[in-house]
Short mmCIF file of C-alpha atoms in Angstrom, two decimals:
data_model
loop_
_atom_site.label_atom_id
_atom_site.label_comp_id
_atom_site.label_asym_id
_atom_site.label_seq_id
_atom_site.Cartn_x
_atom_site.Cartn_y
_atom_site.Cartn_z
CA MET A 1 -20.78 -165.07 -1.92
CA LYS A 2 -19.65 -162.57 -4.37
CA LYS A 3 -21.37 -159.30 -5.45
CA ILE A 4 -22.73 -159.55 -8.95
CA ILE A 5 -20.51 -156.82 -10.11
CA ILE A 6 -19.20 -157.33 -13.91
CA ILE A 7 -15.76 -158.09 -13.52
CA VAL A 8 -13.17 -157.78 -16.51
CA PHE A 9 -11.17 -161.04 -16.84
CA LEU A 10 -7.33 -159.46 -17.73
CA ALA A 11 -4.59 -161.70 -18.20
CA LEU A 12 -6.03 -164.76 -16.49
CA PHE A 13 -4.93 -165.69 -12.98
CA VAL A 14 -1.67 -163.15 -13.18
CA ALA A 15 -1.46 -160.22 -11.46
CA SER A 16 0.11 -157.34 -13.22
CA CYS A 17 1.85 -154.28 -11.43
CA SER A 18 1.16 -150.68 -12.63
CA THR A 19 2.31 -147.22 -11.50
CA LYS A 20 -1.49 -146.09 -12.07
CA GLN A 21 -3.82 -145.70 -9.21
CA ASP A 22 -7.29 -146.90 -9.34
CA LYS A 23 -8.62 -144.46 -6.87
CA ILE A 24 -7.44 -141.05 -5.45
CA SER A 25 -7.72 -141.30 -1.83
CA THR A 26 -8.51 -139.05 1.10
CA GLY A 27 -8.33 -140.20 4.77
CA THR A 28 -6.48 -143.50 3.86
CA VAL A 29 -3.61 -142.73 1.91
CA LYS A 30 -0.46 -144.57 2.89
CA ASN A 31 1.74 -141.44 3.57
CA SER A 32 -0.75 -140.45 6.34
CA SER A 33 1.07 -142.55 8.73
CA THR A 34 4.34 -140.57 7.93
CA GLY A 35 3.18 -137.68 10.34
CA ILE A 36 4.45 -135.30 7.78
CA THR A 37 2.33 -132.02 7.75
CA GLN A 38 2.31 -128.62 6.25
CA THR A 39 5.08 -127.73 8.57
CA GLY A 40 7.59 -130.05 6.93
CA ALA A 41 9.99 -128.87 3.88
CA VAL A 42 10.26 -124.97 3.38
CA SER A 43 9.60 -123.88 0.22
CA THR A 44 12.28 -121.90 -1.46
CA GLU A 45 10.01 -120.77 -4.56
CA THR A 46 8.24 -117.32 -4.71
CA GLU A 47 5.29 -116.47 -2.73
CA ASP A 48 4.26 -113.39 -4.77
CA LYS A 49 0.58 -113.13 -4.49
CA THR A 50 0.09 -110.96 -7.59
CA ILE A 51 -2.48 -112.42 -9.92
CA LEU A 52 -2.42 -111.24 -13.48
CA TYR A 53 -5.93 -111.68 -15.21
CA ASP A 54 -4.57 -111.58 -18.57
CA LYS A 55 -1.46 -113.40 -18.37
CA ASN A 56 -2.50 -116.32 -19.95
CA LEU A 57 -5.59 -115.27 -21.85
CA LYS A 58 -4.43 -116.14 -25.25
CA GLU A 59 -3.59 -119.93 -24.19
CA MET A 60 -7.01 -119.61 -22.15
CA GLN A 61 -9.18 -118.87 -25.19
CA THR A 62 -7.14 -121.17 -27.15
CA ASN A 63 -8.15 -124.26 -25.01
CA LYS A 64 -11.63 -122.91 -24.09
CA LYS A 65 -13.45 -120.18 -25.94
CA LEU A 66 -14.84 -118.15 -23.06
CA GLU A 67 -18.31 -117.14 -23.40
CA ASN A 68 -20.01 -114.39 -21.03
CA GLY A 69 -20.77 -115.81 -17.47
CA ASP A 70 -18.35 -118.41 -17.48
CA VAL A 71 -16.38 -118.71 -14.28
CA VAL A 72 -12.73 -119.14 -13.81
CA ALA A 73 -10.60 -119.70 -10.94
CA PHE A 74 -7.02 -118.15 -10.97
CA MET A 75 -4.88 -120.26 -8.92
CA LYS A 76 -1.27 -118.50 -7.74
CA THR A 77 1.33 -121.39 -6.73
CA THR A 78 4.82 -121.09 -5.77
CA LYS A 79 5.48 -122.69 -9.20
CA GLY A 80 3.36 -120.38 -11.28
CA GLN A 81 -0.10 -119.34 -11.93
CA ILE A 82 -2.67 -121.86 -13.09
CA GLU A 83 -6.09 -121.02 -14.43
CA ILE A 84 -9.14 -123.32 -14.30
CA PHE A 85 -12.51 -123.14 -16.16
CA LEU A 86 -14.96 -124.25 -13.61
CA GLU A 87 -18.19 -126.44 -14.97
CA THR A 88 -20.95 -124.37 -12.87
CA LYS A 89 -23.57 -125.78 -15.16
CA LYS A 90 -22.46 -129.44 -15.71
CA ALA A 91 -20.87 -129.87 -12.14
CA PRO A 92 -22.65 -127.11 -10.14
CA ILE A 93 -22.76 -129.00 -6.55
CA THR A 94 -19.01 -129.53 -6.73
CA SER A 95 -17.96 -126.34 -8.37
CA ALA A 96 -19.85 -124.36 -5.61
CA ASN A 97 -17.74 -126.10 -2.91
CA PHE A 98 -14.66 -125.26 -4.63
CA ILE A 99 -15.71 -121.78 -5.16
CA GLY A 100 -17.02 -121.36 -1.84
CA LEU A 101 -13.67 -122.69 0.05
CA ALA A 102 -11.66 -120.88 -2.62
CA LYS A 103 -13.52 -117.45 -1.61
CA LYS A 104 -13.18 -118.11 2.10
CA GLY A 105 -9.34 -118.51 1.62
CA TYR A 106 -9.75 -122.15 2.63
CA TYR A 107 -6.62 -123.12 0.12
CA ASN A 108 -4.63 -120.34 0.71
CA GLY A 109 -1.24 -121.86 1.97
CA THR A 110 -2.01 -125.44 1.64
CA THR A 111 -0.02 -127.91 -0.61
CA PHE A 112 0.27 -130.26 -3.35
CA HIS A 113 0.73 -133.12 -1.00
CA ARG A 114 0.73 -136.18 -3.16
CA VAL A 115 2.32 -135.65 -6.94
CA ILE A 116 2.64 -139.00 -9.32
CA LYS A 117 4.39 -138.07 -12.60
CA ASP A 118 2.43 -139.03 -15.83
CA PHE A 119 -0.58 -139.35 -13.64
CA MET A 120 -1.91 -136.41 -11.15
CA ILE A 121 -1.33 -133.63 -8.57
CA GLN A 122 -3.31 -133.70 -5.30
CA GLY A 123 -3.91 -130.93 -3.04
CA GLY A 124 -6.87 -129.16 -1.12
CA ASP A 125 -5.51 -130.90 2.20
CA PRO A 126 -5.15 -128.24 5.00
CA LEU A 127 -3.41 -131.03 7.12
CA GLY A 128 -0.88 -131.59 3.93
CA ASN A 129 -0.94 -135.52 4.76
CA GLY A 130 -4.02 -136.64 2.50
CA THR A 131 -6.47 -137.19 5.73
CA GLY A 132 -7.95 -133.79 6.22
CA GLY A 133 -10.43 -131.59 4.60
CA GLU A 134 -14.13 -130.46 4.70
CA SER A 135 -16.65 -128.96 2.52
CA ILE A 136 -19.02 -125.87 2.37
CA TYR A 137 -21.81 -128.27 3.17
CA GLY A 138 -20.82 -129.20 6.62
CA LYS A 139 -20.30 -132.76 5.65
CA LYS A 140 -18.97 -135.18 2.92
CA PHE A 141 -21.22 -134.41 -0.19
CA LYS A 142 -22.12 -136.70 -2.84
CA ASP A 143 -20.86 -137.45 -6.09
CA GLU A 144 -21.54 -135.48 -9.16
CA PHE A 145 -21.16 -137.07 -12.53
CA ASP A 146 -21.98 -135.89 -16.27
CA LYS A 147 -21.27 -138.08 -19.09
CA ASP A 148 -19.29 -135.47 -20.70
CA LEU A 149 -16.90 -134.79 -18.03
CA LYS A 150 -14.07 -137.12 -18.29
CA ASN A 151 -10.86 -137.56 -16.16
CA ASN A 152 -8.77 -136.20 -19.11
CA THR A 153 -5.50 -134.78 -19.34
CA TYR A 154 -5.69 -131.01 -17.46
CA THR A 155 -8.89 -131.87 -15.95
CA ILE A 156 -9.71 -131.11 -11.99
CA SER A 157 -11.18 -133.84 -10.17
CA MET A 158 -12.40 -134.58 -6.51
CA ALA A 159 -10.15 -137.09 -4.35
CA ASN A 160 -12.15 -138.94 -2.09
CA SER A 161 -12.13 -142.30 0.02
CA GLY A 162 -14.99 -143.79 -1.42
CA ALA A 163 -18.65 -143.09 -3.17
CA ASN A 164 -20.27 -139.76 -1.56
CA THR A 165 -17.32 -138.78 0.44
CA ASN A 166 -16.16 -135.45 -1.42
CA GLY A 167 -14.56 -132.72 0.72
CA SER A 168 -12.05 -130.04 -0.08
CA GLN A 169 -9.24 -132.23 -1.58
CA PHE A 170 -9.01 -132.58 -5.40
CA PHE A 171 -6.43 -133.41 -8.15
CA ILE A 172 -5.57 -132.56 -11.63
CA ASN A 173 -5.10 -135.24 -14.12
CA VAL A 174 -1.78 -134.68 -16.21
CA ASN A 175 -2.81 -137.93 -18.20
CA ASN A 176 -5.95 -139.32 -19.70
CA ASN A 177 -6.90 -141.49 -16.55
CA ASN A 178 -10.67 -142.55 -17.54
CA TYR A 179 -10.56 -145.44 -15.55
CA LEU A 180 -11.64 -142.79 -12.78
CA ASP A 181 -14.38 -141.37 -14.35
CA PHE A 182 -17.89 -142.12 -12.53
CA LYS A 183 -15.53 -142.63 -9.52
CA HIS A 184 -14.01 -138.96 -9.12
CA SER A 185 -16.33 -136.04 -10.05
CA VAL A 186 -14.85 -133.88 -12.49
CA PHE A 187 -15.59 -130.28 -12.16
CA GLY A 188 -13.17 -128.32 -14.37
CA GLU A 189 -10.45 -127.94 -16.82
CA VAL A 190 -7.23 -126.01 -16.51
CA ILE A 191 -7.14 -123.81 -19.60
CA GLY A 192 -4.15 -121.46 -18.73
CA GLY A 193 -0.57 -121.84 -17.38
CA ARG A 194 -0.43 -125.53 -18.28
CA GLU A 195 3.38 -125.82 -18.04
CA ASN A 196 2.83 -125.02 -14.40
CA VAL A 197 1.07 -127.91 -13.64
CA LEU A 198 3.43 -130.37 -15.95
CA ASN A 199 6.42 -128.68 -13.48
CA ILE A 200 4.42 -129.36 -10.58
CA SER A 201 3.96 -132.99 -11.82
CA LYS A 202 7.62 -133.45 -12.30
CA VAL A 203 8.85 -132.36 -8.89
CA LYS A 204 11.10 -134.86 -6.86
CA THR A 205 9.02 -136.83 -4.48
CA GLY A 206 9.40 -138.94 -1.65
CA ALA A 207 7.73 -141.38 0.79
CA GLY A 208 3.94 -141.10 0.15
CA ASP A 209 4.43 -139.53 -3.21
CA LYS A 210 4.88 -136.13 -1.14
CA PRO A 211 7.25 -133.54 -2.83
CA GLU A 212 10.52 -133.15 -1.04
CA LYS A 213 9.91 -129.50 -1.72
CA GLU A 214 6.53 -128.02 -0.65
CA VAL A 215 4.58 -126.93 -3.85
CA LYS A 216 2.21 -124.64 -2.10
CA ILE A 217 -0.94 -122.88 -3.29
CA ILE A 218 -0.69 -118.96 -2.35
CA SER A 219 -4.30 -118.04 -3.02
CA ILE A 220 -6.95 -118.78 -5.52
CA GLU A 221 -9.48 -116.17 -6.82
CA ILE A 222 -12.64 -116.78 -8.26
CA LYS A 223 -13.64 -114.41 -11.71
CA LYS A 224 -16.35 -114.41 -14.08
CA TYR A 225 -15.55 -113.80 -17.63
CA GLU A 226 -17.75 -110.80 -18.96
CA ASP A 227 -17.16 -108.90 -22.59
CA GLY A 228 -13.59 -109.65 -22.72
CA LYS A 229 -12.63 -109.08 -18.76
CA PHE A 230 -12.78 -110.81 -15.75
CA VAL A 231 -14.54 -109.39 -13.05
CA ASP A 232 -15.96 -110.45 -9.50
CA TYR A 233 -17.96 -113.38 -9.13
CA PRO A 234 -20.83 -113.13 -6.55
CA PHE A 235 -21.16 -116.04 -4.51
CA ASP A 236 -23.89 -116.50 -1.50
CA GLU A 237 -22.84 -119.63 0.42
CA LYS A 238 -25.81 -119.66 2.34
CA LYS A 239 -28.07 -119.82 -0.47
CA VAL A 240 -26.06 -122.63 -2.22
CA VAL A 241 -25.84 -124.88 1.08
CA ASP A 242 -29.57 -124.17 1.85
CA ASP A 243 -30.54 -125.20 -1.47
CA TYR A 244 -27.95 -128.33 -1.64
CA ASN A 245 -29.96 -129.69 1.70
CA LYS A 246 -33.34 -128.97 0.29
CA ALA A 247 -32.36 -130.65 -3.00
CA GLN A 248 -31.20 -133.93 -0.93
CA GLU A 249 -34.37 -133.87 1.17
CA GLU A 250 -36.11 -134.06 -1.85
CA SER A 251 -34.06 -136.47 -3.70
CA LYS A 252 -34.76 -139.19 -1.19
CA ASN A 253 -38.32 -139.33 -2.23
CA SER A 254 -37.70 -138.98 -5.81
CA PRO A 255 -37.38 -142.22 -8.41
CA ILE A 256 -34.24 -143.19 -9.07
CA LYS A 257 -32.29 -142.19 -12.16
CA SER A 258 -28.91 -142.78 -13.75
CA GLY A 259 -25.85 -141.67 -11.85
CA ASP A 260 -27.71 -142.14 -8.26
CA LYS A 261 -25.57 -143.90 -5.60
CA VAL A 262 -28.07 -146.69 -4.53
CA SER A 263 -28.21 -149.42 -1.81
CA VAL A 264 -30.02 -152.47 -2.37
CA HIS A 265 -30.97 -155.97 -1.05
CA TYR A 266 -31.64 -158.69 -3.17
CA LYS A 267 -32.05 -162.56 -3.47
CA GLY A 268 -31.03 -164.00 -6.62
CA THR A 269 -32.18 -167.71 -7.80
CA PHE A 270 -32.14 -169.83 -10.98
CA GLU A 271 -35.16 -171.09 -12.47
CA ASN A 272 -35.36 -174.24 -10.31
CA GLY A 273 -35.70 -171.96 -7.46
CA GLN A 274 -32.04 -172.61 -6.08
CA THR A 275 -30.65 -169.59 -4.40
CA PHE A 276 -27.44 -168.48 -5.54
CA ASP A 277 -26.90 -165.07 -3.96
CA ASP A 278 -28.65 -163.34 -0.98
CA SER A 279 -27.80 -159.91 0.50
CA TYR A 280 -30.67 -160.07 3.24
CA SER A 281 -28.72 -163.37 4.81
CA ARG A 282 -25.38 -161.29 4.74
CA GLY A 283 -27.01 -158.54 6.32
CA THR A 284 -25.43 -155.78 3.96
CA PRO A 285 -27.09 -154.32 0.90
CA ILE A 286 -24.93 -153.86 -2.28
CA SER A 287 -24.19 -150.24 -3.18
CA PHE A 288 -23.76 -148.88 -6.86
CA THR A 289 -23.78 -146.22 -9.18
CA VAL A 290 -26.86 -146.57 -11.35
CA GLY A 291 -25.84 -146.45 -15.13
CA ALA A 292 -22.08 -146.56 -14.44
CA GLY A 293 -21.59 -150.23 -15.49
CA GLN A 294 -20.97 -151.86 -12.23
CA MET A 295 -23.59 -154.17 -12.32
CA ILE A 296 -25.25 -156.80 -14.94
CA SER A 297 -27.13 -154.81 -17.24
CA GLY A 298 -30.71 -155.93 -16.33
CA PHE A 299 -30.16 -155.54 -12.56
CA ASP A 300 -28.90 -151.91 -13.33
CA GLU A 301 -31.95 -151.30 -15.77
CA ALA A 302 -34.46 -152.67 -13.14
CA VAL A 303 -33.73 -150.34 -10.32
CA VAL A 304 -34.50 -147.16 -12.63
CA GLY A 305 -37.80 -145.56 -11.52
CA MET A 306 -38.18 -147.10 -8.17
CA LYS A 307 -38.05 -145.32 -4.79
CA VAL A 308 -36.64 -146.28 -1.54
CA GLY A 309 -38.71 -148.96 0.15
CA GLU A 310 -39.99 -150.28 -3.09
CA LYS A 311 -39.63 -153.86 -3.97
CA LYS A 312 -39.74 -155.92 -7.14
CA SER A 313 -39.35 -159.13 -8.71
CA ILE A 314 -37.22 -159.58 -12.03
CA THR A 315 -36.29 -162.16 -14.62
CA LEU A 316 -33.49 -161.61 -16.82
CA PRO A 317 -32.48 -163.68 -19.54
CA PRO A 318 -28.89 -164.42 -20.37
CA GLU A 319 -28.27 -161.28 -22.72
CA LYS A 320 -29.28 -159.12 -19.42
CA ALA A 321 -27.34 -160.92 -17.05
CA TYR A 322 -23.85 -162.80 -17.94
CA GLY A 323 -24.33 -163.46 -21.30
CA LYS A 324 -24.93 -166.42 -23.52
CA ARG A 325 -22.45 -169.27 -23.44
CA ASP A 326 -19.77 -169.05 -26.10
CA GLU A 327 -17.96 -172.37 -26.95
CA ASN A 328 -15.05 -170.54 -28.41
CA GLN A 329 -14.51 -168.89 -24.82
CA LYS A 330 -11.29 -170.64 -23.77
CA GLN A 331 -7.92 -169.85 -23.15
CA ILE A 332 -4.71 -171.88 -22.78
CA ILE A 333 -2.51 -171.20 -20.07
CA LYS A 334 1.26 -173.00 -19.25
CA LYS A 335 0.64 -174.55 -16.17
CA ALA A 336 3.81 -173.27 -14.79
CA ASP A 337 1.37 -170.08 -14.56
CA LEU A 338 -0.67 -172.01 -12.19
CA LYS A 339 1.46 -172.80 -9.52
CA GLU A 340 -0.58 -171.16 -6.96
CA PHE A 341 -3.25 -173.68 -7.47
CA THR A 342 -1.04 -176.74 -7.36
CA ASP A 343 0.45 -175.38 -4.37
CA ALA A 344 -3.13 -175.14 -2.87
CA GLY A 345 -3.25 -178.62 -3.55
CA ILE A 346 -5.42 -178.56 -6.97
CA LYS A 347 -4.55 -181.20 -9.82
CA LEU A 348 -4.42 -179.54 -13.15
CA GLU A 349 -6.61 -182.26 -14.84
CA LYS A 350 -9.62 -182.14 -17.22
CA GLY A 351 -12.77 -181.07 -15.08
CA ALA A 352 -10.65 -179.56 -12.20
CA LYS A 353 -12.41 -176.20 -10.74
CA LEU A 354 -9.97 -173.29 -10.34
CA PRO A 355 -11.38 -170.85 -7.90
CA THR A 356 -10.83 -167.25 -9.28
CA GLN A 357 -12.67 -163.48 -8.61
CA LEU A 358 -15.14 -164.84 -11.39
CA GLY A 359 -16.44 -168.14 -9.73
CA GLU A 360 -14.86 -171.48 -10.35
CA LEU A 361 -13.84 -172.04 -13.91
CA GLU A 362 -13.17 -175.39 -15.42
CA ILE A 363 -10.36 -176.91 -17.12
CA ILE A 364 -11.53 -178.64 -20.26
CA ASP A 365 -8.48 -179.84 -21.90
CA THR A 366 -5.06 -180.69 -20.88
CA ASN A 367 -1.50 -181.84 -21.75
CA GLU A 368 2.19 -182.02 -20.27
CA GLU A 369 2.87 -178.54 -20.52
CA THR A 370 -0.77 -176.61 -20.88
CA VAL A 371 -4.54 -176.52 -19.53
CA THR A 372 -7.36 -175.04 -21.66
CA ILE A 373 -9.73 -172.97 -19.27
CA ASP A 374 -13.16 -172.25 -20.24
CA ILE A 375 -13.20 -168.68 -19.34
CA ASN A 376 -17.47 -168.10 -19.98
CA HIS A 377 -18.62 -166.58 -16.80
CA PRO A 378 -19.59 -169.39 -14.60
CA MET A 379 -23.48 -168.10 -15.08
CA ALA A 380 -23.51 -167.71 -18.61
CA GLY A 381 -26.15 -168.65 -20.46
CA LYS A 382 -28.39 -168.88 -17.31
CA THR A 383 -31.82 -167.06 -16.75
CA LEU A 384 -31.78 -165.40 -13.44
CA LYS A 385 -34.44 -164.16 -10.83
CA PHE A 386 -34.16 -161.57 -8.32
CA ASP A 387 -36.34 -160.18 -5.42
CA ILE A 388 -34.99 -156.74 -5.07
CA GLU A 389 -35.35 -153.77 -2.46
CA ILE A 390 -34.31 -150.15 -2.44
CA VAL A 391 -33.05 -149.51 0.80
CA SER A 392 -31.48 -146.30 0.15
CA LYS A 393 -30.49 -143.64 -2.12
CA ASP A 394 -27.89 -140.85 -2.21
#
């Protein structure tokens, strides 16, 4: 049976094509099959390693009023210099990873291996094909979200292959890609050299969105802003990693809060006791980020404050589940647009049930050319009961 994740019902049954991506991937990107690595095309751009700290200071101060203690990454690329303000307070774990890798020269010589115009530029993979990378923590590290950090234009965010699989790969948004919020961890913003980011986003690309001519990161230096100057930023990687591991261990025994990634077993029943969904029988718990809108609101709220191993039974009224039934929730669709159903042997007649990602939707009226569909969620108006058990928390 389907997960009880809320699904937005757009353009009923008709799939639309989009040039945007729903995820910035690592490890599963299509271009990994090409075998292209950093040893491919040779860049004809300059590889001058000189970083000018005051070069874009006016632009930086315009885009972000720098304060004492702010941390800025100076990234020198073959397309020019880029300055990135790092969110060391709102995204300390992710920022520390980037800082640690940059300070040890991990990114030096790597490329922007995936570029999509009007979307983003992706880099940070030493293999140059989207399958490589590691973190300073010695393993993939957890997502880190803050309600104020959005995947807006010129923000820098972590690429991943799923929840809590962050390594070294990152991307810079060249558009407002807010549908990626709470999926990809934002940890900074480009405040200088924005024209260079745009220039990279417009390069000619080939298979797998890989630039035909390499765009390379020459070096990255991390500086702290103090009294109008950029000074060295001290970084104790061992302490950062030790603190991270200690916090992770302590977090396992702490109550669940918004932003935590949890795995939950559950059994869902109607008021008459009939089971409509059961993760126990499937043998696989459901995983989701608390407070990210991935679950019906009552279920989401119920896990807050629980601990790993704890069990709870809850009863959710319609407004906390799939909402009340609305008789005005219906849609008229041309029969010609439902050919996939007729091809499957389903007659487009009153009372017929059409299988969709929402469940079975009922035809409530029909004429020669169109049908009218009840687009209420199949469980709208129902009171639901759940027995839930917290399996794990990341």
